[in-house]
Short mmCIF file of C-alpha atoms and ligand atoms in Angstrom, two decimals:
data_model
loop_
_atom_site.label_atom_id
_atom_site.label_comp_id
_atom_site.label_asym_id
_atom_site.label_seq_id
_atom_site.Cartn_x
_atom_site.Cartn_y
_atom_site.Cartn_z
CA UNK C 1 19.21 3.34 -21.31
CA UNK C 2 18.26 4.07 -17.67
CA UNK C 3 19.64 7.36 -16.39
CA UNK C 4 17.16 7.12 -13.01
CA UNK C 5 18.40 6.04 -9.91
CA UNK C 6 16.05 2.68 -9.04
CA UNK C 7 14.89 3.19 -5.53
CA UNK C 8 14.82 -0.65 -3.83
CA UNK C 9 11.86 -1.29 -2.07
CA UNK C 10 13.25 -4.85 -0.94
CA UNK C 11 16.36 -2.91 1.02
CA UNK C 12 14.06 -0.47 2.67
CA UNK C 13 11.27 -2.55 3.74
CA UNK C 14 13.58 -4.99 5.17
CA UNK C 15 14.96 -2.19 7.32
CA UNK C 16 11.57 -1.60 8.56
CA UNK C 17 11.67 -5.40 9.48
CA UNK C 18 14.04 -5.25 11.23
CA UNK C 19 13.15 -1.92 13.01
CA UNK C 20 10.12 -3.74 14.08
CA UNK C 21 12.21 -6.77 15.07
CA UNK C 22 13.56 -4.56 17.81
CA UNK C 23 10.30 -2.74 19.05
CA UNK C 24 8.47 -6.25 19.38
CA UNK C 25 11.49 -7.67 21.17
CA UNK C 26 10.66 -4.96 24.09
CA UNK C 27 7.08 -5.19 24.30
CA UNK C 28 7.63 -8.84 24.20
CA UNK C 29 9.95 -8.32 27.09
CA UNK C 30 7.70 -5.48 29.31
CA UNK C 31 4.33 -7.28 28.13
CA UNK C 32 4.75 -11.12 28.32
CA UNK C 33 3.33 -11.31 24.90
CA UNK C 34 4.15 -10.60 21.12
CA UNK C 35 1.82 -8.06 19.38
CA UNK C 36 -1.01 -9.52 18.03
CA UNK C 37 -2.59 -9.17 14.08
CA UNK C 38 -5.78 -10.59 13.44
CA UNK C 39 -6.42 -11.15 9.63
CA UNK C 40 -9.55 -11.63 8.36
CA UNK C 41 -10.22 -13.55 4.80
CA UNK C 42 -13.81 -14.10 3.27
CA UNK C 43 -13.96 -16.67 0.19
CA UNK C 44 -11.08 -18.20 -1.44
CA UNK C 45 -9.83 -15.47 -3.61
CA UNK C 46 -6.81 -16.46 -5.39
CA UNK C 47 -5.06 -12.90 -4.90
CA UNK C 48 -6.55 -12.56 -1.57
CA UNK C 49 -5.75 -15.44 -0.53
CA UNK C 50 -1.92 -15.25 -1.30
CA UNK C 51 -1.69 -11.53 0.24
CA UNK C 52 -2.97 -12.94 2.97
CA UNK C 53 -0.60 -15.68 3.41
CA UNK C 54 2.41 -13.02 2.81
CA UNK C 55 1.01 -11.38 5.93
CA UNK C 56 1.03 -13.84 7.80
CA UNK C 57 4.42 -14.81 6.75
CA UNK C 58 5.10 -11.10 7.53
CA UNK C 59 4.32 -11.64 11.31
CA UNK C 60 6.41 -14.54 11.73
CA UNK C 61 9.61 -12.85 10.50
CA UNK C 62 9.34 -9.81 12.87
CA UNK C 63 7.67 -11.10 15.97
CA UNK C 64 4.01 -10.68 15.48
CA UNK C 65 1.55 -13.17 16.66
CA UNK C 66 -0.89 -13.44 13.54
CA UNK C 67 -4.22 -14.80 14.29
CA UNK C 68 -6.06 -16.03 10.83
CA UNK C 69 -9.37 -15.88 10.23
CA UNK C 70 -10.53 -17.72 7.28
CA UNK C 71 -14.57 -17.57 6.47
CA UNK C 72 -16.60 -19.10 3.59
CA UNK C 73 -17.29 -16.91 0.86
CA UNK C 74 -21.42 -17.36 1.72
CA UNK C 75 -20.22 -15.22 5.39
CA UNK C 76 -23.17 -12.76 5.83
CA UNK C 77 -22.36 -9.06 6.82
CA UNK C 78 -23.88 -9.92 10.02
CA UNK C 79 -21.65 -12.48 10.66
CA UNK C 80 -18.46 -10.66 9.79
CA UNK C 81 -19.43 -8.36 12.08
CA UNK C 82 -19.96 -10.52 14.68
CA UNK C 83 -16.12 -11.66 14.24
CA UNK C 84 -15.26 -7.91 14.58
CA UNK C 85 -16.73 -7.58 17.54
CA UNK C 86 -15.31 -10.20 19.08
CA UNK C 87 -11.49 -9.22 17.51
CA UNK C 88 -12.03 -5.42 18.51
CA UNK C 89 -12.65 -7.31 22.61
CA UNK C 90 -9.75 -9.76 22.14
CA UNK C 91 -6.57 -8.36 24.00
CA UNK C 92 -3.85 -10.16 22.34
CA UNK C 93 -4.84 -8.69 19.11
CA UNK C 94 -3.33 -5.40 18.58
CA UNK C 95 -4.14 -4.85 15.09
CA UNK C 96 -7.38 -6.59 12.92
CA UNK C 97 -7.54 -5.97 9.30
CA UNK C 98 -10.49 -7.75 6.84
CA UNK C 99 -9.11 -8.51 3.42
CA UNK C 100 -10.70 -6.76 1.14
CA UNK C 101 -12.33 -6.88 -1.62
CA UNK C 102 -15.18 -8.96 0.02
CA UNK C 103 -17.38 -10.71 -1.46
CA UNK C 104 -20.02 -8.47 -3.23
CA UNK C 105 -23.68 -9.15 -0.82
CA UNK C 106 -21.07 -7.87 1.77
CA UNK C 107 -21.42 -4.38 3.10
CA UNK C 108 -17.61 -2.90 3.13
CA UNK C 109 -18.14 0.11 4.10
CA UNK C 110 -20.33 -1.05 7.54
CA UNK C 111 -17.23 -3.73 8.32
CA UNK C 112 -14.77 -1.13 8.20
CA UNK C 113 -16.43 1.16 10.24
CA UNK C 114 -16.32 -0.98 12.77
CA UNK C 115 -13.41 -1.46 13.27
CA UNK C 116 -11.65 -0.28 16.30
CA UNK C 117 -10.07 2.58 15.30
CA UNK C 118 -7.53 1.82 17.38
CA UNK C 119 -7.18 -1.62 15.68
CA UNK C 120 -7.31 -0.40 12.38
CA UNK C 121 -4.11 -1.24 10.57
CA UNK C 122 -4.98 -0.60 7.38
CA UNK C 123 -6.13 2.85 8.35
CA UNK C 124 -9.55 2.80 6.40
CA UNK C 125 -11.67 3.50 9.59
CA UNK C 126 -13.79 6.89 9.31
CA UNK C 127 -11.61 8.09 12.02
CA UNK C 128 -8.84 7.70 11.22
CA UNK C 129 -9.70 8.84 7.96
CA UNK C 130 -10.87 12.26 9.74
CA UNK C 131 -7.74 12.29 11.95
CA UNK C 132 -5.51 11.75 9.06
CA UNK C 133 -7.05 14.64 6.94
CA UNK C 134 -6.67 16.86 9.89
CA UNK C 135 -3.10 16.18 10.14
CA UNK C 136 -3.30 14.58 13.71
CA UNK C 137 -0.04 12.81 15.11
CA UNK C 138 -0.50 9.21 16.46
CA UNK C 139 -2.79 8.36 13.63
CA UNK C 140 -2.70 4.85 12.16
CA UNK C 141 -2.49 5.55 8.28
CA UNK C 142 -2.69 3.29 5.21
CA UNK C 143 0.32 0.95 4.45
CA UNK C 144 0.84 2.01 0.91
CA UNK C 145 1.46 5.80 0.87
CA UNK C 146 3.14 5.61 4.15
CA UNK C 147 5.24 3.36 2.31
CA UNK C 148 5.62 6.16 -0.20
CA UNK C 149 6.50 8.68 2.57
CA UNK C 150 8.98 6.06 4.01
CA UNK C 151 10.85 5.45 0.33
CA UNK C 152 10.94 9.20 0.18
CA UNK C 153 12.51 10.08 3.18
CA UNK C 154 15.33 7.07 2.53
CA UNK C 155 16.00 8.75 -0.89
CA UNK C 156 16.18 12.71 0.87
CA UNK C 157 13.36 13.96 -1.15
CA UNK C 158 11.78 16.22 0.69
CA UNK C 159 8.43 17.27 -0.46
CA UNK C 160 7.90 20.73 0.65
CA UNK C 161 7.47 23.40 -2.22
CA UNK C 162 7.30 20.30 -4.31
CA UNK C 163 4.67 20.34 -7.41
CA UNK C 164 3.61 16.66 -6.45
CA UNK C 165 0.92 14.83 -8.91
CA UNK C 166 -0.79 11.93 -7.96
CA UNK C 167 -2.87 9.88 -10.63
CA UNK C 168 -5.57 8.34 -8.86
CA UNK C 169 -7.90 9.03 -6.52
CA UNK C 170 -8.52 6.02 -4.78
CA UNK C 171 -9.19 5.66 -0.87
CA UNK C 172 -6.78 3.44 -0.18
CA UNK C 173 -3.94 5.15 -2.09
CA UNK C 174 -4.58 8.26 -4.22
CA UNK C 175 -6.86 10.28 -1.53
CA UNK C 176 -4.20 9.28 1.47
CA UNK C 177 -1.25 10.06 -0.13
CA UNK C 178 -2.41 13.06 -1.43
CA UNK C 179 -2.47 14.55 2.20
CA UNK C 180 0.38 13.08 3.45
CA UNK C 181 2.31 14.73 0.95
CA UNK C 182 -0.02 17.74 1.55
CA UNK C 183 1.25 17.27 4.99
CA UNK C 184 4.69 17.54 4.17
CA UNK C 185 4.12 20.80 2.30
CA UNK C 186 3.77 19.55 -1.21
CA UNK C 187 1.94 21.47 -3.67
CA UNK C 188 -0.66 18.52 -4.86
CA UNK C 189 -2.70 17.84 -7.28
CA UNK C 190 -5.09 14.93 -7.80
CA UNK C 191 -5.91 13.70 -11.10
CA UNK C 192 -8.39 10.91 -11.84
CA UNK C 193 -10.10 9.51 -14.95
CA UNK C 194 -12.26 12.69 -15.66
CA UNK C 195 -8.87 14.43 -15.72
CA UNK C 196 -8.22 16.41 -19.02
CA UNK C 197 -4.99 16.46 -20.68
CA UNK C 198 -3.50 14.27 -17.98
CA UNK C 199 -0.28 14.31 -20.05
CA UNK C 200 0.89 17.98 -19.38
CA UNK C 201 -0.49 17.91 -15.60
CA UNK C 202 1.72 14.84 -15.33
CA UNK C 203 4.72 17.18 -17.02
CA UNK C 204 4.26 19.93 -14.18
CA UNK C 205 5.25 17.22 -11.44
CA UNK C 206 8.48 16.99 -9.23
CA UNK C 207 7.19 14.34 -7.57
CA UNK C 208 4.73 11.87 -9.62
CA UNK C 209 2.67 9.37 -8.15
CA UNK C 210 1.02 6.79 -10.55
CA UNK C 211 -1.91 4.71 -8.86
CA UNK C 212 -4.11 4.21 -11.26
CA UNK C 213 -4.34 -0.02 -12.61
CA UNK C 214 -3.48 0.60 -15.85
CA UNK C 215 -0.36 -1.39 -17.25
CA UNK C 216 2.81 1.24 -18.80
CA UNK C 217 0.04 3.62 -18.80
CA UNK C 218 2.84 7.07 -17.64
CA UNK C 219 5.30 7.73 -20.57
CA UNK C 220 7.99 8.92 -21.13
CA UNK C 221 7.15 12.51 -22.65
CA UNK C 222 4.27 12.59 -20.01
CA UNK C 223 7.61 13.21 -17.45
CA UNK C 224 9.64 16.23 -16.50
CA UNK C 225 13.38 15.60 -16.87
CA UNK C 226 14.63 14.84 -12.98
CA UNK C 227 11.34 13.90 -11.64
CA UNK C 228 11.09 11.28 -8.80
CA UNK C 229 8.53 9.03 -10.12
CA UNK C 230 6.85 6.26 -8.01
CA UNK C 231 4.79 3.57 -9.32
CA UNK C 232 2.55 2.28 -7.36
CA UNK C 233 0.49 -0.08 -9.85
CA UNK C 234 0.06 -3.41 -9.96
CA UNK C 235 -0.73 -5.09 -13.50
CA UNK C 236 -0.29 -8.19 -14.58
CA UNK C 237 0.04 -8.80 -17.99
CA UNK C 238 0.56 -11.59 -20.77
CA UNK C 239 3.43 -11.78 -23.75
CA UNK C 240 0.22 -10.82 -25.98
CA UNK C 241 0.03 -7.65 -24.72
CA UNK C 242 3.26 -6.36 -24.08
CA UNK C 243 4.91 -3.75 -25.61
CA UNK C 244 8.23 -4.05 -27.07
CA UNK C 245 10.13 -2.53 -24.26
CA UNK C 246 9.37 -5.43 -22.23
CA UNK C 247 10.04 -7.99 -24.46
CA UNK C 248 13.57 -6.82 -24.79
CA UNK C 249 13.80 -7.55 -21.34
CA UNK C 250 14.92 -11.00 -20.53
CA UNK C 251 13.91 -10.94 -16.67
CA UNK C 252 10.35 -10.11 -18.48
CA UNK C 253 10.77 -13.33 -20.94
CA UNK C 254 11.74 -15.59 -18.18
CA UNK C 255 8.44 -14.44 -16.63
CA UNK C 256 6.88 -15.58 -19.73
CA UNK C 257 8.22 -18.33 -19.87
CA UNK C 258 7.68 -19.71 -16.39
CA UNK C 259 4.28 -18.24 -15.76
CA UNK C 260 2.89 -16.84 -18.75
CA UNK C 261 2.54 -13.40 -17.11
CA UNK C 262 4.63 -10.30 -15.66
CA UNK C 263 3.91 -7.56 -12.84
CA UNK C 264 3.99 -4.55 -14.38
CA UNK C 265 3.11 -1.07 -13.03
CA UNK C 266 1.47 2.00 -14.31
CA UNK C 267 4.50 3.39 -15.76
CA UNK C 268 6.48 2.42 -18.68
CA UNK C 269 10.30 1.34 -17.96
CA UNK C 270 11.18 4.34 -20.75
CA UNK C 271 10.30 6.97 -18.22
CA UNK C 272 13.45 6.16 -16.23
CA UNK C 273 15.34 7.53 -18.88
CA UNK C 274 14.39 11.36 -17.62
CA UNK C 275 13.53 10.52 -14.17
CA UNK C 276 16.01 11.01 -11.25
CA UNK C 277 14.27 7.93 -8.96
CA UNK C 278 12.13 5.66 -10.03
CA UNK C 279 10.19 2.56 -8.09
CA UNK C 280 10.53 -0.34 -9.66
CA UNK C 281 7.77 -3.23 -10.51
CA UNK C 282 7.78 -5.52 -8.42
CA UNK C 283 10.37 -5.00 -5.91
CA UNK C 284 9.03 -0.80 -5.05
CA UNK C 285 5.93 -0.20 -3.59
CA UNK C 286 4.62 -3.70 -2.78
CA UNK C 287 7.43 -4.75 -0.36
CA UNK C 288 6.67 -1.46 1.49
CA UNK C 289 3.27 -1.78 1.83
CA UNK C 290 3.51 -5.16 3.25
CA UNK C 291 6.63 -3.58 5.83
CA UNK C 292 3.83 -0.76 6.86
CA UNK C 293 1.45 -3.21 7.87
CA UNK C 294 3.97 -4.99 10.51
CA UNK C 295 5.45 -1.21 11.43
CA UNK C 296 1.86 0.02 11.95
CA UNK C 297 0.71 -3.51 13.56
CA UNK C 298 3.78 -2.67 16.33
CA UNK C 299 2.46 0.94 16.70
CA UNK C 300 -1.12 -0.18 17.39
CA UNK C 301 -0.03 -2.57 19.69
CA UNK C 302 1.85 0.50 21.89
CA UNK C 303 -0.54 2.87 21.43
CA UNK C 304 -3.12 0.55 22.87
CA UNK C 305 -0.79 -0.14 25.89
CA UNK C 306 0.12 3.84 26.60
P1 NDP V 401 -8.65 1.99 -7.98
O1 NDP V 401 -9.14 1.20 -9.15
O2 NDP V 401 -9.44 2.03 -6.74
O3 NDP V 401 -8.39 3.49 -8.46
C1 NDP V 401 -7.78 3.79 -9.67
C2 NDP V 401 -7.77 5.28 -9.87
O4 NDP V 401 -7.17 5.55 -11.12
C3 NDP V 401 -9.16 5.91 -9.90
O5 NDP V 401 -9.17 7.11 -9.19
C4 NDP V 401 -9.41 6.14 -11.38
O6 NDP V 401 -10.18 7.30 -11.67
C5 NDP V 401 -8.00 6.39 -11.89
N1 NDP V 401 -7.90 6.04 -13.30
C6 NDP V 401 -8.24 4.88 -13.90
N2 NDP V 401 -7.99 4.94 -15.22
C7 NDP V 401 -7.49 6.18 -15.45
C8 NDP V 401 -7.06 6.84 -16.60
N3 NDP V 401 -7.07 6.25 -17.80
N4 NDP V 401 -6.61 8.10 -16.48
C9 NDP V 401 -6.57 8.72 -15.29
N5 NDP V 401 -6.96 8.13 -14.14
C10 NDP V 401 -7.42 6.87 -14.23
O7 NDP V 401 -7.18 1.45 -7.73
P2 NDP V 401 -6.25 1.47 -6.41
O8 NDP V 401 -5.99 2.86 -5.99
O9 NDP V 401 -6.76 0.49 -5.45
O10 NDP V 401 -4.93 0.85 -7.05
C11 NDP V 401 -4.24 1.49 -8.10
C12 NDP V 401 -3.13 0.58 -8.57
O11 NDP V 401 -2.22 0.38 -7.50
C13 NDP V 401 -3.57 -0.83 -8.98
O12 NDP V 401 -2.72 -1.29 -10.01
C14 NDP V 401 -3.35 -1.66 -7.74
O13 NDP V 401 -3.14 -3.02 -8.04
C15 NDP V 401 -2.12 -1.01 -7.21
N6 NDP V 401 -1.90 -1.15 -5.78
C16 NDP V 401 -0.65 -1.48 -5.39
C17 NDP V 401 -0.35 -1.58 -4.06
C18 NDP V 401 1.03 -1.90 -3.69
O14 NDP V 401 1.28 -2.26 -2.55
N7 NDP V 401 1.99 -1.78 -4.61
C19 NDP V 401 -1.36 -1.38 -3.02
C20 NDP V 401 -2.64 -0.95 -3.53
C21 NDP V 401 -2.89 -0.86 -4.88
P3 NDP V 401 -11.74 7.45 -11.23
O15 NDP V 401 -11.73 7.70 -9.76
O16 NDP V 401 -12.19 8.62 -12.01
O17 NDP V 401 -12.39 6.15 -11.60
#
């Protein structure tokens, strides 16, 4: 039984659509040109590959120009930089982001840092990594916790004097969503695979934030009654290995049945029996991360022109 309100990440990231519908209408209008997004794919990674293609499909149903970039896996780091370079110079494209992972003779970290900051859509540049710690306005910030932020604010939680945990302590989600609910006042703590008894820090939350890659991982007993829980994993697993809970769920079977697989996130679907809000998997987090990309895509794309 499911006492937790399910917060619908569908409903709210198509309202960011269409917010950014509007705002590329006008610069379309005062610029002669759409905003531009330059995506950049190395190799032929399945999952990659169809992200990418979502983004892309993004662009086109809000007014972005998307210009794909698709490289053989063999790309040296030289040569992706080279393509950087000339992105970061190109003046129809507003925002450039390189899928990652790359391939593994790649150098990430030397790709991302050059980036134009100003470019940086995904928000993993140095800089903006500095100007988001320091709680700088006009930042461009990483598309899943702002997508976190953005669910939040639709639902009226507001995080200040909030005990707010966040399981995982990744750079693309746990570390950046961490501050921004820092930002907003939260009392946070960061927990990570070192963490002991992650089970009673997990019980101290108001707020809890599961990012961690590990299927149904949050139960439960791990939850205070009323928490706002959001799930931000992505797992994908087989009839073999799931639990019971999901079998008795026939949108779950049909997934079986049709593709031998189902997206499931960090958190089991039991804990929405003492949570308040809960994101659901899929159809939470992922829809607003994809949203965030076109919303901070359009903000790039003014910034650049202010
Ligand atoms: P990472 O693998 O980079 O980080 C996982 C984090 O979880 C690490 O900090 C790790 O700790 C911690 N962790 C792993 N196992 C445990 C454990 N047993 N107990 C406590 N902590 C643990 O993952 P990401 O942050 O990139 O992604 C997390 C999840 O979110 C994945 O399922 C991913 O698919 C999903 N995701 C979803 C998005 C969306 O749009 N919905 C966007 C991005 C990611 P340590 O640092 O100690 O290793």
């Amino acid at each position: 039984m499911s006492g937790a309100k399910l917060i619908d990440g569908n409903v709210i990231a198509a309202k960011v659509l269409e917010e950014v519908s509007v705002d590329t209408a006008k610069f379309r209008k005062s610029q002669g040109r759409s905003p531009g997004l330059a995506v950049v794919l190395v190799g032929e990674d399945p999952a990659s590959s169809v992200y990418v293609r979502m983004k892309i499909r993004d662009c086109g149903k809000c007014g972005i120009e998307s210009f794909s970039h698709k490289l053989p896996v063999e790309t040296t780091t030289e040569e992706l930089l080279d393509l950087v370079d000339t992105l970061n110079r190109d003046q129809n494209v507003d925002g450039l982001l390189v899928q990652l992972p790359l391939p593994g003779h790649i150098n990430t970290r030397m790709i991302l840092d050059h980036i134009d900051p100003a470019k940086d859509v995904d928000g993993f540049n140095p800089k903006n990594v500095g100007k988001l710690v320091r709680g700088d306005e006009g930042v461009l910030v990483p598309c899943t916790p702002a997508g976190v932020m953005r669910m939040l604010d639709e639902e009226d939680v507001d995080p200040r004097g909030k005990n707010a945990v966040i399981v995982g302590r990744s750079d693309i989600v746990g570390k950046p969503m961490a501050l921004m609910l820092l930002h907003r006042h939260a009392t946070v703590t960061i927990c990570h695979s070192r963490t002991q008894d992650l089970a009673q820090v997990c019980r101290t939350a108001d707020i809890l934030v599961a990012a961690v890659g590990q299927p149904l991982m949050i139960r439960k007993d791990w939850v205070r009654e009323g928490a706002v829980v959001i799930d931000v994993g992505m797992n994908s697993i087989g009839p073999e290995d799931a639990p019971q809970l999901i079998l008795n769920d026939p949108a779950r079977v049909a997934d079986f049945e049709k593709k031998n697989y189902t997206l499931v996130g960090d958190v089991s679907p039991d804990v929405a029996e003492v949570a308040s809000l809960i994101t659901p998997v899929p159809g939470g987090v992922g829809p607003m991360t994809r949203a965030l990309l076109m919303a901070n895509t359009m903000k790039a794309a003014q910034w650049r022109k202010e």
